[in-house]
Amino acid sequence: MHMMTALQRGAWALLLWPYLLTVSIPLDCKEEQGSFSRCPYISQEKLLDRVIQHAELIYRVSEESCSLFEEMFVPFSLQLQRNQAGYACITKAFPIPSSKSEIQQISDKWLLHSVLILVQSWIGPMVYLQTTMDHYDGVPDMLLNKTKWVSEKLISLEQGVVVLLKKMLDEGMITTTYSEQGLFQYEVQPDMLESVMRDYTLLSCFKKDAHKMEVLLKLLKCRQTNNCP
């Protein structure tokens, strides 16, 4: 019955997947020649709207991926084990504002920079996740495709956030401040159970951070339009 639930959810998600891709509006930062010359000519307001939409879609797909992975590979007993073990997310040590008071005290530029830190920190781990899930038996193509889609959209989101920061700072292109290099490296191949728990933790943490990206970007939008509740 547990497996049927996952398969039924997978069937519905598979039907909706083409629609999700068609409603996604690309950031369109990259020209065919590889240069990033389109986004600078989009107004700051419209670019922020597109960045927010990207973040919304990434969070939605991360929720679907995490739920599907959980139902396919993580029994309830292991879910309890993960919660009790208190696995730490890879971005826990980053200077990202979390409380309402912290967020209220930071500037719009630092708010956007916090989003950039989160986006950049997850690009490497999501590529790793694609690689490790290839070793699973019975992993549905839909889950692999969602993970690949998120990886690609993270890079697109990074491009949009960088250009948006450039517009706000009125400076040259911003360089990467935080890199996933060295923060996420596994040299020893774990056993299957450990791999499942590690990947489950990654997906759960990414879902949490993807939601934080969306919330911070929407807060920036309301600040820009003076329409915060």
PDB file of C-alpha atoms in Angstrom:
ATOM      1  CA  MET A   1       0.000   0.000   0.000  1.00  0.00           C
ATOM      2  CA  HIS A   2       2.883   2.328   0.805  1.00  0.00           C
ATOM      3  CA  MET A   3       4.376   1.747  -2.647  1.00  0.00           C
ATOM      4  CA  MET A   4       1.004   2.205  -4.368  1.00  0.00           C
ATOM      5  CA  THR A   5       0.650   5.627  -2.770  1.00  0.00           C
ATOM      6  CA  ALA A   6       4.007   6.698  -4.184  1.00  0.00           C
ATOM      7  CA  LEU A   7       3.190   5.313  -7.617  1.00  0.00           C
ATOM      8  CA  GLN A   8      -0.189   7.019  -7.681  1.00  0.00           C
ATOM      9  CA  ARG A   9       1.403  10.331  -6.719  1.00  0.00           C
ATOM     10  CA  GLY A  10       4.065   9.776  -9.341  1.00  0.00           C
ATOM     11  CA  ALA A  11       1.437   9.178 -12.019  1.00  0.00           C
ATOM     12  CA  TRP A  12      -0.351  12.433 -11.214  1.00  0.00           C
ATOM     13  CA  ALA A  13       2.871  14.389 -11.045  1.00  0.00           C
ATOM     14  CA  LEU A  14       3.951  12.932 -14.379  1.00  0.00           C
ATOM     15  CA  LEU A  15       0.739  14.194 -15.964  1.00  0.00           C
ATOM     16  CA  LEU A  16       1.241  17.681 -14.528  1.00  0.00           C
ATOM     17  CA  TRP A  17       4.975  17.870 -15.226  1.00  0.00           C
ATOM     18  CA  PRO A  18       4.713  19.168 -18.866  1.00  0.00           C
ATOM     19  CA  TYR A  19       2.323  21.875 -17.657  1.00  0.00           C
ATOM     20  CA  LEU A  20       4.755  22.956 -14.944  1.00  0.00           C
ATOM     21  CA  LEU A  21       7.485  23.379 -17.543  1.00  0.00           C
ATOM     22  CA  THR A  22       5.279  25.389 -19.899  1.00  0.00           C
ATOM     23  CA  VAL A  23       4.200  27.904 -17.258  1.00  0.00           C
ATOM     24  CA  SER A  24       7.783  28.566 -16.208  1.00  0.00           C
ATOM     25  CA  ILE A  25       9.011  31.887 -17.617  1.00  0.00           C
ATOM     26  CA  PRO A  26      12.787  31.716 -18.182  1.00  0.00           C
ATOM     27  CA  LEU A  27      15.049  34.414 -16.835  1.00  0.00           C
ATOM     28  CA  ASP A  28      16.539  34.689 -20.344  1.00  0.00           C
ATOM     29  CA  CYS A  29      19.890  35.990 -19.137  1.00  0.00           C
ATOM     30  CA  LYS A  30      21.957  33.915 -21.513  1.00  0.00           C
ATOM     31  CA  GLU A  31      22.327  34.631 -25.214  1.00  0.00           C
ATOM     32  CA  GLU A  32      22.948  31.800 -27.687  1.00  0.00           C
ATOM     33  CA  GLN A  33      26.609  32.842 -27.835  1.00  0.00           C
ATOM     34  CA  GLY A  34      26.915  32.291 -24.075  1.00  0.00           C
ATOM     35  CA  SER A  35      27.087  35.921 -22.946  1.00  0.00           C
ATOM     36  CA  PHE A  36      24.797  37.233 -20.227  1.00  0.00           C
ATOM     37  CA  SER A  37      23.486  40.373 -21.907  1.00  0.00           C
ATOM     38  CA  ARG A  38      19.699  40.081 -21.738  1.00  0.00           C
ATOM     39  CA  CYS A  39      18.951  40.495 -18.034  1.00  0.00           C
ATOM     40  CA  PRO A  40      20.724  43.888 -17.718  1.00  0.00           C
ATOM     41  CA  TYR A  41      18.138  45.308 -20.142  1.00  0.00           C
ATOM     42  CA  ILE A  42      15.157  44.044 -18.142  1.00  0.00           C
ATOM     43  CA  SER A  43      13.798  46.509 -15.587  1.00  0.00           C
ATOM     44  CA  GLN A  44      14.650  45.778 -11.971  1.00  0.00           C
ATOM     45  CA  GLU A  45      10.974  45.300 -11.128  1.00  0.00           C
ATOM     46  CA  LYS A  46      10.328  42.778 -13.908  1.00  0.00           C
ATOM     47  CA  LEU A  47      13.563  40.932 -13.221  1.00  0.00           C
ATOM     48  CA  LEU A  48      12.644  40.593  -9.550  1.00  0.00           C
ATOM     49  CA  ASP A  49       9.234  39.212 -10.566  1.00  0.00           C
ATOM     50  CA  ARG A  50      10.905  36.580 -12.761  1.00  0.00           C
ATOM     51  CA  VAL A  51      13.387  35.679 -10.039  1.00  0.00           C
ATOM     52  CA  ILE A  52      10.507  35.226  -7.579  1.00  0.00           C
ATOM     53  CA  GLN A  53       8.648  33.000 -10.011  1.00  0.00           C
ATOM     54  CA  HIS A  54      11.748  30.858 -10.465  1.00  0.00           C
ATOM     55  CA  ALA A  55      12.110  30.539  -6.694  1.00  0.00           C
ATOM     56  CA  GLU A  56       8.429  29.592  -6.340  1.00  0.00           C
ATOM     57  CA  LEU A  57       8.742  26.828  -8.944  1.00  0.00           C
ATOM     58  CA  ILE A  58      11.980  25.520  -7.444  1.00  0.00           C
ATOM     59  CA  TYR A  59      10.356  25.285  -4.018  1.00  0.00           C
ATOM     60  CA  ARG A  60       7.266  23.573  -5.437  1.00  0.00           C
ATOM     61  CA  VAL A  61       9.340  20.954  -7.258  1.00  0.00           C
ATOM     62  CA  SER A  62      11.553  20.458  -4.191  1.00  0.00           C
ATOM     63  CA  GLU A  63       8.438  19.658  -2.143  1.00  0.00           C
ATOM     64  CA  GLU A  64       7.283  17.140  -4.742  1.00  0.00           C
ATOM     65  CA  SER A  65      10.742  15.554  -4.986  1.00  0.00           C
ATOM     66  CA  CYS A  66      11.154  15.265  -1.223  1.00  0.00           C
ATOM     67  CA  SER A  67       7.707  13.704  -0.775  1.00  0.00           C
ATOM     68  CA  LEU A  68       8.240  11.244  -3.607  1.00  0.00           C
ATOM     69  CA  PHE A  69      11.693  10.248  -2.333  1.00  0.00           C
ATOM     70  CA  GLU A  70      10.293   9.824   1.169  1.00  0.00           C
ATOM     71  CA  GLU A  71       7.472   7.558   0.054  1.00  0.00           C
ATOM     72  CA  MET A  72       9.660   5.504  -2.253  1.00  0.00           C
ATOM     73  CA  PHE A  73      12.739   4.974  -0.076  1.00  0.00           C
ATOM     74  CA  VAL A  74      12.267   6.157   3.530  1.00  0.00           C
ATOM     75  CA  PRO A  75      10.060   4.097   5.874  1.00  0.00           C
ATOM     76  CA  PHE A  76       8.411   5.948   8.728  1.00  0.00           C
ATOM     77  CA  SER A  77      10.849   4.438  11.238  1.00  0.00           C
ATOM     78  CA  LEU A  78      13.771   6.006   9.354  1.00  0.00           C
ATOM     79  CA  GLN A  79      11.964   9.333   9.209  1.00  0.00           C
ATOM     80  CA  LEU A  80      11.756   9.252  13.017  1.00  0.00           C
ATOM     81  CA  GLN A  81      15.408   8.217  13.203  1.00  0.00           C
ATOM     82  CA  ARG A  82      16.435  11.203  11.088  1.00  0.00           C
ATOM     83  CA  ASN A  83      14.396  13.600  13.236  1.00  0.00           C
ATOM     84  CA  GLN A  84      15.849  12.196  16.454  1.00  0.00           C
ATOM     85  CA  ALA A  85      19.414  12.231  15.128  1.00  0.00           C
ATOM     86  CA  GLY A  86      19.142  15.932  14.359  1.00  0.00           C
ATOM     87  CA  TYR A  87      20.994  16.002  11.044  1.00  0.00           C
ATOM     88  CA  ALA A  88      22.439  19.472  10.379  1.00  0.00           C
ATOM     89  CA  CYS A  89      21.844  21.211   7.067  1.00  0.00           C
ATOM     90  CA  ILE A  90      24.917  22.264   5.089  1.00  0.00           C
ATOM     91  CA  THR A  91      23.874  25.933   5.156  1.00  0.00           C
ATOM     92  CA  LYS A  92      23.392  26.076   8.929  1.00  0.00           C
ATOM     93  CA  ALA A  93      26.727  27.854   9.493  1.00  0.00           C
ATOM     94  CA  PHE A  94      26.085  30.517   6.839  1.00  0.00           C
ATOM     95  CA  PRO A  95      25.236  34.086   7.934  1.00  0.00           C
ATOM     96  CA  ILE A  96      21.653  33.896   6.708  1.00  0.00           C
ATOM     97  CA  PRO A  97      19.078  35.885   8.717  1.00  0.00           C
ATOM     98  CA  SER A  98      16.417  33.612  10.141  1.00  0.00           C
ATOM     99  CA  SER A  99      14.450  35.407  12.838  1.00  0.00           C
ATOM    100  CA  LYS A 100      11.975  38.179  12.082  1.00  0.00           C
ATOM    101  CA  SER A 101      14.051  40.701  14.024  1.00  0.00           C
ATOM    102  CA  GLU A 102      17.229  39.804  12.101  1.00  0.00           C
ATOM    103  CA  ILE A 103      15.480  40.152   8.771  1.00  0.00           C
ATOM    104  CA  GLN A 104      14.002  43.534   9.710  1.00  0.00           C
ATOM    105  CA  GLN A 105      17.459  44.892  10.531  1.00  0.00           C
ATOM    106  CA  ILE A 106      19.217  44.046   7.259  1.00  0.00           C
ATOM    107  CA  SER A 107      19.220  46.079   4.074  1.00  0.00           C
ATOM    108  CA  ASP A 108      17.598  45.103   0.781  1.00  0.00           C
ATOM    109  CA  LYS A 109      21.025  44.431  -0.711  1.00  0.00           C
ATOM    110  CA  TRP A 110      22.019  42.070   2.082  1.00  0.00           C
ATOM    111  CA  LEU A 111      18.617  40.386   1.831  1.00  0.00           C
ATOM    112  CA  LEU A 112      19.290  39.633  -1.826  1.00  0.00           C
ATOM    113  CA  HIS A 113      22.873  38.641  -1.096  1.00  0.00           C
ATOM    114  CA  SER A 114      21.563  36.118   1.442  1.00  0.00           C
ATOM    115  CA  VAL A 115      19.477  34.563  -1.327  1.00  0.00           C
ATOM    116  CA  LEU A 116      22.565  34.395  -3.535  1.00  0.00           C
ATOM    117  CA  ILE A 117      24.503  32.611  -0.774  1.00  0.00           C
ATOM    118  CA  LEU A 118      21.756  30.003  -0.483  1.00  0.00           C
ATOM    119  CA  VAL A 119      21.447  29.478  -4.233  1.00  0.00           C
ATOM    120  CA  GLN A 120      25.180  29.073  -4.767  1.00  0.00           C
ATOM    121  CA  SER A 121      25.601  26.746  -1.800  1.00  0.00           C
ATOM    122  CA  TRP A 122      23.099  24.266  -3.255  1.00  0.00           C
ATOM    123  CA  ILE A 123      24.326  24.016  -6.861  1.00  0.00           C
ATOM    124  CA  GLY A 124      27.029  21.434  -6.039  1.00  0.00           C
ATOM    125  CA  PRO A 125      24.938  19.274  -3.667  1.00  0.00           C
ATOM    126  CA  MET A 126      22.096  18.993  -6.183  1.00  0.00           C
ATOM    127  CA  VAL A 127      24.560  17.773  -8.840  1.00  0.00           C
ATOM    128  CA  TYR A 128      25.863  15.250  -6.307  1.00  0.00           C
ATOM    129  CA  LEU A 129      22.298  14.123  -5.619  1.00  0.00           C
ATOM    130  CA  GLN A 130      21.760  13.284  -9.277  1.00  0.00           C
ATOM    131  CA  THR A 131      24.904  11.144  -9.257  1.00  0.00           C
ATOM    132  CA  THR A 132      24.137   9.196  -6.096  1.00  0.00           C
ATOM    133  CA  MET A 133      20.507   8.488  -7.029  1.00  0.00           C
ATOM    134  CA  ASP A 134      21.697   6.798 -10.209  1.00  0.00           C
ATOM    135  CA  HIS A 135      22.839   3.924  -7.946  1.00  0.00           C
ATOM    136  CA  TYR A 136      19.356   3.350  -6.522  1.00  0.00           C
ATOM    137  CA  ASP A 137      17.267   0.384  -7.622  1.00  0.00           C
ATOM    138  CA  GLY A 138      13.865   1.353  -8.919  1.00  0.00           C
ATOM    139  CA  VAL A 139      14.284   5.122  -8.723  1.00  0.00           C
ATOM    140  CA  PRO A 140      11.614   6.619 -11.005  1.00  0.00           C
ATOM    141  CA  ASP A 141      12.776   8.683 -13.962  1.00  0.00           C
ATOM    142  CA  MET A 142      10.433  11.415 -12.843  1.00  0.00           C
ATOM    143  CA  LEU A 143      12.395  11.885  -9.611  1.00  0.00           C
ATOM    144  CA  LEU A 144      15.678  11.998 -11.517  1.00  0.00           C
ATOM    145  CA  ASN A 145      14.208  14.474 -13.992  1.00  0.00           C
ATOM    146  CA  LYS A 146      12.933  16.719 -11.216  1.00  0.00           C
ATOM    147  CA  THR A 147      16.348  16.736  -9.557  1.00  0.00           C
ATOM    148  CA  LYS A 148      18.020  17.610 -12.856  1.00  0.00           C
ATOM    149  CA  TRP A 149      15.441  20.331 -13.521  1.00  0.00           C
ATOM    150  CA  VAL A 150      16.062  21.898 -10.104  1.00  0.00           C
ATOM    151  CA  SER A 151      19.834  21.874 -10.711  1.00  0.00           C
ATOM    152  CA  GLU A 152      19.410  23.701 -14.004  1.00  0.00           C
ATOM    153  CA  LYS A 153      16.944  26.208 -12.553  1.00  0.00           C
ATOM    154  CA  LEU A 154      19.274  26.941  -9.634  1.00  0.00           C
ATOM    155  CA  ILE A 155      21.943  28.057 -12.105  1.00  0.00           C
ATOM    156  CA  SER A 156      19.382  30.188 -13.913  1.00  0.00           C
ATOM    157  CA  LEU A 157      18.206  31.643 -10.593  1.00  0.00           C
ATOM    158  CA  GLU A 158      21.801  32.419  -9.641  1.00  0.00           C
ATOM    159  CA  GLN A 159      22.263  34.352 -12.904  1.00  0.00           C
ATOM    160  CA  GLY A 160      19.127  36.385 -12.291  1.00  0.00           C
ATOM    161  CA  VAL A 161      20.009  37.184  -8.669  1.00  0.00           C
ATOM    162  CA  VAL A 162      23.544  38.259  -9.648  1.00  0.00           C
ATOM    163  CA  VAL A 163      22.226  40.665 -12.290  1.00  0.00           C
ATOM    164  CA  LEU A 164      19.596  41.948  -9.863  1.00  0.00           C
ATOM    165  CA  LEU A 165      22.288  42.632  -7.284  1.00  0.00           C
ATOM    166  CA  LYS A 166      24.315  44.428  -9.927  1.00  0.00           C
ATOM    167  CA  LYS A 167      21.339  46.670 -10.675  1.00  0.00           C
ATOM    168  CA  MET A 168      20.783  47.423  -6.997  1.00  0.00           C
ATOM    169  CA  LEU A 169      24.456  48.147  -6.346  1.00  0.00           C
ATOM    170  CA  ASP A 170      24.966  49.885  -9.702  1.00  0.00           C
ATOM    171  CA  GLU A 171      28.324  48.135  -9.989  1.00  0.00           C
ATOM    172  CA  GLY A 172      30.075  45.560 -12.136  1.00  0.00           C
ATOM    173  CA  MET A 173      29.169  41.889 -12.144  1.00  0.00           C
ATOM    174  CA  ILE A 174      29.336  40.409  -8.662  1.00  0.00           C
ATOM    175  CA  THR A 175      31.698  37.549  -7.987  1.00  0.00           C
ATOM    176  CA  THR A 176      30.778  34.444  -6.056  1.00  0.00           C
ATOM    177  CA  THR A 177      31.262  34.963  -2.329  1.00  0.00           C
ATOM    178  CA  TYR A 178      30.286  31.524  -1.111  1.00  0.00           C
ATOM    179  CA  SER A 179      31.126  28.329  -2.917  1.00  0.00           C
ATOM    180  CA  GLU A 180      29.950  24.802  -2.325  1.00  0.00           C
ATOM    181  CA  GLN A 181      33.527  23.673  -2.958  1.00  0.00           C
ATOM    182  CA  GLY A 182      34.964  22.222   0.246  1.00  0.00           C
ATOM    183  CA  LEU A 183      31.650  22.475   2.092  1.00  0.00           C
ATOM    184  CA  PHE A 184      30.163  19.405   0.510  1.00  0.00           C
ATOM    185  CA  GLN A 185      32.645  16.672  -0.272  1.00  0.00           C
ATOM    186  CA  TYR A 186      32.238  12.948   0.278  1.00  0.00           C
ATOM    187  CA  GLU A 187      35.274  10.900  -0.628  1.00  0.00           C
ATOM    188  CA  VAL A 188      34.027   7.575   0.714  1.00  0.00           C
ATOM    189  CA  GLN A 189      31.014   5.923  -0.895  1.00  0.00           C
ATOM    190  CA  PRO A 190      28.537   5.240   1.943  1.00  0.00           C
ATOM    191  CA  ASP A 191      26.482   2.054   2.272  1.00  0.00           C
ATOM    192  CA  MET A 192      22.988   2.106   0.825  1.00  0.00           C
ATOM    193  CA  LEU A 193      21.120   2.943   4.040  1.00  0.00           C
ATOM    194  CA  GLU A 194      23.513   5.760   4.864  1.00  0.00           C
ATOM    195  CA  SER A 195      23.249   7.037   1.308  1.00  0.00           C
ATOM    196  CA  VAL A 196      19.452   7.066   1.475  1.00  0.00           C
ATOM    197  CA  MET A 197      19.469   8.960   4.770  1.00  0.00           C
ATOM    198  CA  ARG A 198      22.053  11.422   3.483  1.00  0.00           C
ATOM    199  CA  ASP A 199      20.075  12.092   0.324  1.00  0.00           C
ATOM    200  CA  TYR A 200      16.849  12.367   2.286  1.00  0.00           C
ATOM    201  CA  THR A 201      18.519  14.924   4.551  1.00  0.00           C
ATOM    202  CA  LEU A 202      19.787  16.827   1.517  1.00  0.00           C
ATOM    203  CA  LEU A 203      16.337  16.964  -0.063  1.00  0.00           C
ATOM    204  CA  SER A 204      14.707  17.985   3.218  1.00  0.00           C
ATOM    205  CA  CYS A 205      17.268  20.719   3.849  1.00  0.00           C
ATOM    206  CA  PHE A 206      17.046  21.953   0.277  1.00  0.00           C
ATOM    207  CA  LYS A 207      13.266  22.157   0.511  1.00  0.00           C
ATOM    208  CA  LYS A 208      13.649  24.237   3.667  1.00  0.00           C
ATOM    209  CA  ASP A 209      16.208  26.570   2.059  1.00  0.00           C
ATOM    210  CA  ALA A 210      14.224  26.825  -1.183  1.00  0.00           C
ATOM    211  CA  HIS A 211      11.289  28.057   0.873  1.00  0.00           C
ATOM    212  CA  LYS A 212      13.579  30.547   2.608  1.00  0.00           C
ATOM    213  CA  MET A 213      14.780  31.845  -0.791  1.00  0.00           C
ATOM    214  CA  GLU A 214      11.176  32.388  -1.862  1.00  0.00           C
ATOM    215  CA  VAL A 215      10.242  34.135   1.402  1.00  0.00           C
ATOM    216  CA  LEU A 216      13.256  36.475   1.323  1.00  0.00           C
ATOM    217  CA  LEU A 217      12.644  37.404  -2.317  1.00  0.00           C
ATOM    218  CA  LYS A 218       8.970  38.142  -1.654  1.00  0.00           C
ATOM    219  CA  LEU A 219       9.957  40.251   1.334  1.00  0.00           C
ATOM    220  CA  LEU A 220      12.316  42.185  -0.917  1.00  0.00           C
ATOM    221  CA  LYS A 221       9.471  42.688  -3.389  1.00  0.00           C
ATOM    222  CA  CYS A 222       7.127  44.070  -0.742  1.00  0.00           C
ATOM    223  CA  ARG A 223       9.872  46.401   0.503  1.00  0.00           C
ATOM    224  CA  GLN A 224      10.522  47.656  -3.025  1.00  0.00           C
ATOM    225  CA  THR A 225       6.836  48.365  -3.585  1.00  0.00           C
ATOM    226  CA  ASN A 226       6.165  49.636  -0.026  1.00  0.00           C
ATOM    227  CA  ASN A 227       3.438  47.031   0.284  1.00  0.00           C
ATOM    228  CA  CYS A 228       4.516  44.908   3.235  1.00  0.00           C
ATOM    229  CA  PRO A 229       1.739  43.635   5.515  1.00  0.00           C
TER     230      PRO A 229
END
